[in-house]
Coordinates of C-alpha atoms and ligand atoms in Angstrom, one line a residue:
V1 CA 117.0 134.1 116.8
A2 CA 113.3 133.6 115.9
E3 CA 112.7 132.0 112.5
A4 CA 111.0 134.3 110.0
P5 CA 107.2 133.5 109.8
V6 CA 106.4 131.7 106.6
L7 CA 103.2 130.3 105.1
G8 CA 103.0 127.2 103.0
M9 CA 100.3 126.7 100.3
D10 CA 99.6 123.3 98.7
V11 CA 97.5 123.5 95.5
G12 CA 96.0 120.1 94.7
G13 CA 93.5 118.9 92.1
T14 CA 90.6 119.2 94.6
K15 CA 91.7 121.6 97.3
V16 CA 94.0 124.4 98.2
A17 CA 95.5 124.2 101.7
V18 CA 97.4 126.9 103.4
G19 CA 99.0 127.1 106.9
A20 CA 101.7 128.8 108.9
V21 CA 104.8 126.6 108.9
A22 CA 107.4 126.2 111.7
G23 CA 109.8 123.3 111.2
P24 CA 107.8 120.1 110.8
R25 CA 104.5 121.7 111.9
A26 CA 101.7 123.5 110.1
D27 CA 99.2 125.6 112.1
H28 CA 96.1 127.8 111.3
L29 CA 95.3 125.5 108.4
V30 CA 92.7 126.7 106.0
E31 CA 91.3 124.7 103.0
E32 CA 89.4 125.9 100.0
P33 CA 88.1 123.8 97.1
T34 CA 90.4 124.2 94.0
E35 CA 88.5 126.3 91.4
L36 CA 89.1 124.7 88.1
S37 CA 86.8 126.9 86.0
S38 CA 89.4 129.5 85.1
T39 CA 92.9 130.8 86.1
E40 CA 91.3 133.9 87.6
A41 CA 88.9 131.9 89.8
L42 CA 91.8 129.6 90.9
L43 CA 94.0 132.6 91.9
D44 CA 91.0 134.2 93.7
G45 CA 90.5 131.0 95.7
M46 CA 94.2 130.8 96.6
E47 CA 94.1 134.4 97.7
K48 CA 91.0 133.8 99.9
A49 CA 92.7 130.9 101.7
Y50 CA 95.9 133.0 102.1
R51 CA 94.0 136.0 103.6
A52 CA 92.2 133.6 106.1
V53 CA 95.5 132.3 107.4
V54 CA 97.1 135.8 107.6
E55 CA 94.1 136.9 109.7
A56 CA 94.8 134.1 112.2
A57 CA 98.6 133.9 112.0
G58 CA 99.7 137.4 111.0
E59 CA 101.5 138.7 107.9
P60 CA 104.3 136.3 106.8
E61 CA 107.7 137.2 105.5
A62 CA 107.2 134.8 102.6
V63 CA 104.9 132.3 101.1
G64 CA 105.9 129.0 99.5
V65 CA 103.5 127.5 96.9
G66 CA 103.5 123.9 95.7
V67 CA 101.6 123.1 92.5
P68 CA 101.1 119.9 90.4
S69 CA 102.8 121.5 87.4
Q70 CA 106.2 122.1 85.7
I71 CA 107.8 125.2 87.1
E72 CA 110.7 127.3 85.9
F73 CA 111.9 127.9 89.4
A74 CA 113.9 131.1 89.0
T75 CA 110.9 133.0 87.6
G76 CA 108.1 131.0 89.1
R77 CA 106.5 130.6 85.7
V78 CA 104.3 127.6 85.1
L79 CA 105.5 125.9 81.9
S80 CA 102.9 123.1 81.8
S81 CA 100.0 122.1 84.0
V82 CA 97.7 119.2 83.1
N83 CA 95.2 119.1 85.9
I84 CA 94.8 122.8 87.0
P85 CA 94.5 125.9 84.8
L86 CA 97.9 127.5 85.4
E87 CA 99.8 126.7 82.2
G88 CA 101.8 129.8 81.0
V89 CA 100.9 131.8 84.1
A90 CA 103.7 133.9 85.8
L91 CA 102.5 132.4 89.1
R92 CA 105.2 133.8 91.4
E93 CA 104.7 137.4 90.1
E94 CA 100.8 137.1 90.1
L95 CA 100.8 135.9 93.7
A96 CA 103.5 138.3 94.9
N97 CA 101.4 141.2 93.5
R98 CA 98.2 139.9 95.2
F99 CA 99.9 139.0 98.5
G100 CA 102.4 141.9 98.8
V101 CA 105.1 139.5 100.2
A102 CA 107.8 137.4 98.7
V103 CA 106.5 134.2 97.0
F104 CA 108.3 131.1 95.9
V105 CA 106.8 128.5 93.6
D106 CA 107.8 124.9 93.1
N107 CA 106.2 121.7 92.0
D108 CA 104.4 119.6 94.5
A109 CA 106.8 116.6 94.4
N110 CA 109.7 118.8 95.4
C111 CA 107.7 120.3 98.2
A112 CA 106.7 116.7 99.4
A113 CA 110.4 115.7 99.4
L114 CA 111.3 118.8 101.5
A115 CA 108.5 118.0 104.0
E116 CA 109.7 114.4 104.3
A117 CA 113.3 115.6 105.0
Q118 CA 111.7 117.5 108.0
L119 CA 109.6 114.6 109.2
V120 CA 111.8 111.5 108.7
D121 CA 114.0 112.0 111.7
D122 CA 114.4 114.1 114.8
A123 CA 116.7 116.4 112.8
P124 CA 116.1 117.3 109.2
A125 CA 117.6 114.8 106.7
R126 CA 120.5 116.1 104.7
H127 CA 120.2 113.6 101.8
L128 CA 116.9 112.2 100.8
V129 CA 115.2 110.8 97.7
M130 CA 111.4 110.7 97.5
L131 CA 109.2 108.9 94.9
T132 CA 105.6 109.9 94.8
L133 CA 103.3 107.2 93.4
G134 CA 99.9 108.7 92.3
T135 CA 98.2 109.0 88.9
G136 CA 101.7 109.7 87.7
V137 CA 105.1 109.2 89.4
G138 CA 106.8 112.3 90.8
G139 CA 110.1 112.6 92.6
G140 CA 112.3 114.9 94.6
V141 CA 115.9 114.8 95.5
V142 CA 117.2 116.6 98.7
I143 CA 120.9 117.2 98.6
D144 CA 122.6 118.9 101.6
G145 CA 119.2 119.9 102.9
T146 CA 117.9 121.6 99.8
I147 CA 116.1 120.5 96.7
F148 CA 118.1 119.7 93.6
R149 CA 116.3 121.2 90.6
G150 CA 118.8 121.3 87.6
T151 CA 119.5 124.4 85.5
H152 CA 116.0 125.8 85.1
G153 CA 114.1 124.1 87.9
L154 CA 112.8 121.4 85.7
G155 CA 115.0 118.7 87.0
A156 CA 114.8 115.5 89.0
E157 CA 111.8 114.1 87.1
L158 CA 112.5 110.7 88.7
G159 CA 109.3 109.2 87.3
H160 CA 110.7 109.4 83.8
V161 CA 113.7 107.3 84.4
T162 CA 113.5 104.2 82.1
I163 CA 113.6 100.8 83.8
D164 CA 112.4 98.8 80.8
A165 CA 113.7 99.7 77.3
D166 CA 110.9 97.9 75.6
G167 CA 108.3 98.7 78.2
P168 CA 104.8 100.2 77.7
N169 CA 104.4 103.8 76.4
C170 CA 104.7 106.4 79.1
P171 CA 101.3 108.2 79.9
G172 CA 101.0 111.9 79.6
N173 CA 103.4 114.2 77.7
C174 CA 106.4 111.9 77.9
P175 CA 107.6 110.5 74.5
N176 CA 109.5 107.6 76.2
R177 CA 108.5 104.1 77.1
G178 CA 109.2 101.8 80.1
C179 CA 109.6 104.8 82.5
I180 CA 108.9 104.3 86.2
E181 CA 105.6 106.2 85.5
A182 CA 104.7 103.7 82.8
L183 CA 105.1 100.8 85.2
C184 CA 104.5 102.0 88.8
S185 CA 101.8 104.7 88.6
G186 CA 98.1 104.5 89.2
T187 CA 97.6 105.0 85.5
A188 CA 99.8 101.9 84.8
L189 CA 97.9 99.9 87.3
Q190 CA 94.6 100.8 85.7
R191 CA 96.0 99.9 82.3
D192 CA 97.1 96.5 83.4
A193 CA 94.0 95.7 85.5
T194 CA 91.7 96.7 82.6
E195 CA 93.7 94.5 80.3
L196 CA 93.5 91.6 82.7
G197 CA 89.8 92.2 83.4
K198 CA 89.1 92.1 79.6
D199 CA 91.0 88.8 79.3
K200 CA 89.3 87.1 82.3
P201 CA 85.6 87.9 82.4
D202 CA 84.9 85.5 85.2
S203 CA 87.4 86.9 87.6
P204 CA 86.7 89.7 90.1
L205 CA 88.6 92.2 87.9
G206 CA 86.7 90.8 84.9
R207 CA 83.4 91.6 86.6
I208 CA 84.5 95.2 87.3
Y209 CA 85.5 95.5 83.7
A210 CA 82.2 94.2 82.5
Q211 CA 80.4 97.0 84.4
N212 CA 82.6 99.9 83.6
R213 CA 84.9 98.9 80.6
R214 CA 87.8 99.7 82.8
V215 CA 89.3 98.8 86.2
K216 CA 90.7 101.7 88.2
G217 CA 93.8 101.5 90.3
R218 CA 91.7 101.9 93.5
E219 CA 89.5 99.0 92.5
T220 CA 92.5 96.9 91.9
V221 CA 93.9 97.7 95.3
E222 CA 90.5 96.8 96.9
A223 CA 90.4 93.5 95.0
A224 CA 93.9 92.7 96.2
Q225 CA 93.0 93.6 99.8
Q226 CA 90.2 91.0 99.5
G227 CA 92.7 88.4 98.4
D228 CA 92.1 88.3 94.6
P229 CA 95.2 86.6 93.2
D230 CA 95.1 88.5 89.9
A231 CA 95.1 91.9 91.6
L232 CA 97.8 90.7 94.1
T233 CA 100.0 89.7 91.1
L234 CA 99.6 93.1 89.5
L235 CA 100.6 94.8 92.7
E236 CA 103.5 92.5 93.2
R237 CA 104.7 93.2 89.7
L238 CA 104.4 96.9 90.4
G239 CA 106.5 96.3 93.5
T240 CA 109.2 94.5 91.5
N241 CA 109.5 97.4 89.1
L242 CA 109.6 99.9 91.9
G243 CA 112.4 97.9 93.5
V244 CA 114.4 98.1 90.2
A245 CA 114.0 101.9 90.4
I246 CA 114.8 102.2 94.1
A247 CA 118.1 100.2 93.7
S248 CA 119.3 102.7 91.0
F249 CA 118.4 105.7 93.0
V250 CA 120.2 104.3 96.0
N251 CA 123.3 103.6 93.8
V252 CA 123.2 107.1 92.3
F253 CA 122.6 109.3 95.3
E254 CA 123.5 107.2 98.3
P255 CA 120.8 109.0 100.4
E256 CA 120.3 108.6 104.1
H257 CA 116.6 108.0 103.3
L258 CA 114.6 106.9 100.3
V259 CA 110.9 107.3 100.9
V260 CA 107.9 106.3 98.8
G261 CA 104.8 108.5 99.1
G262 CA 101.7 109.5 97.1
G263 CA 98.2 108.0 97.0
L264 CA 99.3 104.5 96.1
S265 CA 101.6 104.3 99.1
R266 CA 98.5 104.0 101.3
A267 CA 98.3 100.4 99.9
A268 CA 102.1 99.9 100.5
E269 CA 101.6 96.6 102.3
L270 CA 100.6 95.1 98.9
F271 CA 103.8 96.0 97.0
F272 CA 106.4 97.6 99.3
P273 CA 107.9 94.4 100.8
R274 CA 108.4 93.1 97.2
A275 CA 110.0 96.4 96.2
R276 CA 112.5 96.3 99.1
E277 CA 113.3 92.7 98.4
E278 CA 114.0 93.5 94.8
A279 CA 116.0 96.6 95.6
A280 CA 118.1 94.7 98.2
A281 CA 119.0 92.1 95.5
R282 CA 120.1 94.8 93.0
A283 CA 121.6 97.8 94.9
L284 CA 125.3 97.8 95.5
P285 CA 125.7 96.1 98.9
A286 CA 127.8 98.8 100.7
L287 CA 125.2 101.4 99.8
W288 CA 122.1 99.3 100.6
E289 CA 123.4 98.5 104.1
R290 CA 123.5 102.2 104.9
V291 CA 120.2 103.5 103.5
S292 CA 116.8 103.5 105.1
V293 CA 114.0 102.7 102.6
E294 CA 110.5 103.5 104.0
V295 CA 107.0 104.5 103.2
A296 CA 106.8 108.4 103.5
R297 CA 105.6 109.8 106.8
G298 CA 103.7 112.3 104.7
G299 CA 100.4 113.0 106.4
A300 CA 97.6 115.3 105.2
H301 CA 99.6 118.5 105.6
A302 CA 103.0 117.4 104.1
G303 CA 102.4 119.6 101.0
V304 CA 101.8 122.7 103.2
I305 CA 104.8 121.9 105.4
G306 CA 107.1 121.4 102.3
A307 CA 106.0 124.6 100.7
G308 CA 106.6 126.5 103.9
V309 CA 110.1 125.0 104.3
L310 CA 110.9 126.0 100.7
A311 CA 109.9 129.6 101.5
G312 CA 112.0 129.7 104.7
Q313 CA 115.1 128.3 102.8
E314 CA 114.7 130.7 99.9
L315 CA 114.4 133.7 102.4
K316 CA 117.6 132.6 104.1
G317 CA 119.4 132.1 100.8
Q318 CA 118.4 135.7 99.7
A319 CA 119.6 137.1 103.1
R320 CA 123.0 135.3 102.5
D321 CA 123.3 136.7 99.0
T322 CA 122.4 140.2 100.3
A323 CA 125.0 140.0 103.0
R324 CA 127.6 138.9 100.5
T325 CA 127.0 141.4 97.7
G326 CA 125.5 144.3 99.8
T327 CA 122.6 144.6 97.4
T328 CA 119.1 143.2 97.3
E329 CA 119.3 142.5 93.6
G330 CA 117.4 139.4 92.7
A331 CA 115.3 139.5 95.9
R332 CA 111.7 140.4 95.7
Ligands
LIG401 ZN1 108.1 108.9 80.9

């Protein structure tokens, strides 16, 4: 039986990528710059990329869309969106009207976790936890092959698990402190590197601070790669904190795979060995022996693949519901 053709759309802060998704592959990829000037312009750009892929790949049965926003999954409404103009938009409905096919919308961290579950082994992983280290820290939990979302689709915000009760304030909308995001994100790295640069004007980080009044995460990574001991210490500390988090997720979920992705993971050699060492010392031994903890396979098209996998799974779920109840109620 042929799989239903599905498209995946990955909406990032700089580009919208769309492709036809089959298993762990994305074909007919099209990219458009993300229009940030207005909601209408952004939706137009998404539609343009969609139409270009349909022209090459044919009309799909469904489209999955990953966005860097909080999504009420059942309705596909965007509850909050910091970096792109989608807050309050009924995105699933808007796009279904524009495309004329079924649309499913989820946040990008969930889509990334679904993609990893496809990519991590020869067969899709059944149980996987993913942490995404970027400007913030996102996460996704795959249980029995599907994403766990909680009651309204807002769940599994792994980045806002507290690992230090007295830790620094969490950036963004979170009222908490000492969250993983407050200690292991690009924002946290910038905060600590800037502080250090201010304190040590004669150091490499101090010279960057003197120029720009701040030291970015990327600059800290570059300094560490050139052997700067201060930058290396900051990344080791990030690794230690990440290891504390990893141990807890291994204990809670007992996944087959725990993977760490996101922009910061490209510098994994600077903090991941420390994270694994810390996690190994803290996780319950019987669980630690059975889990694989790795850097995400990811790749440039993981967001597209994950969104497509999501659409395929939701289509199958609807078909199952229809077969059981004899109605198409609830299906678009
Ligand atoms: Zn938080």
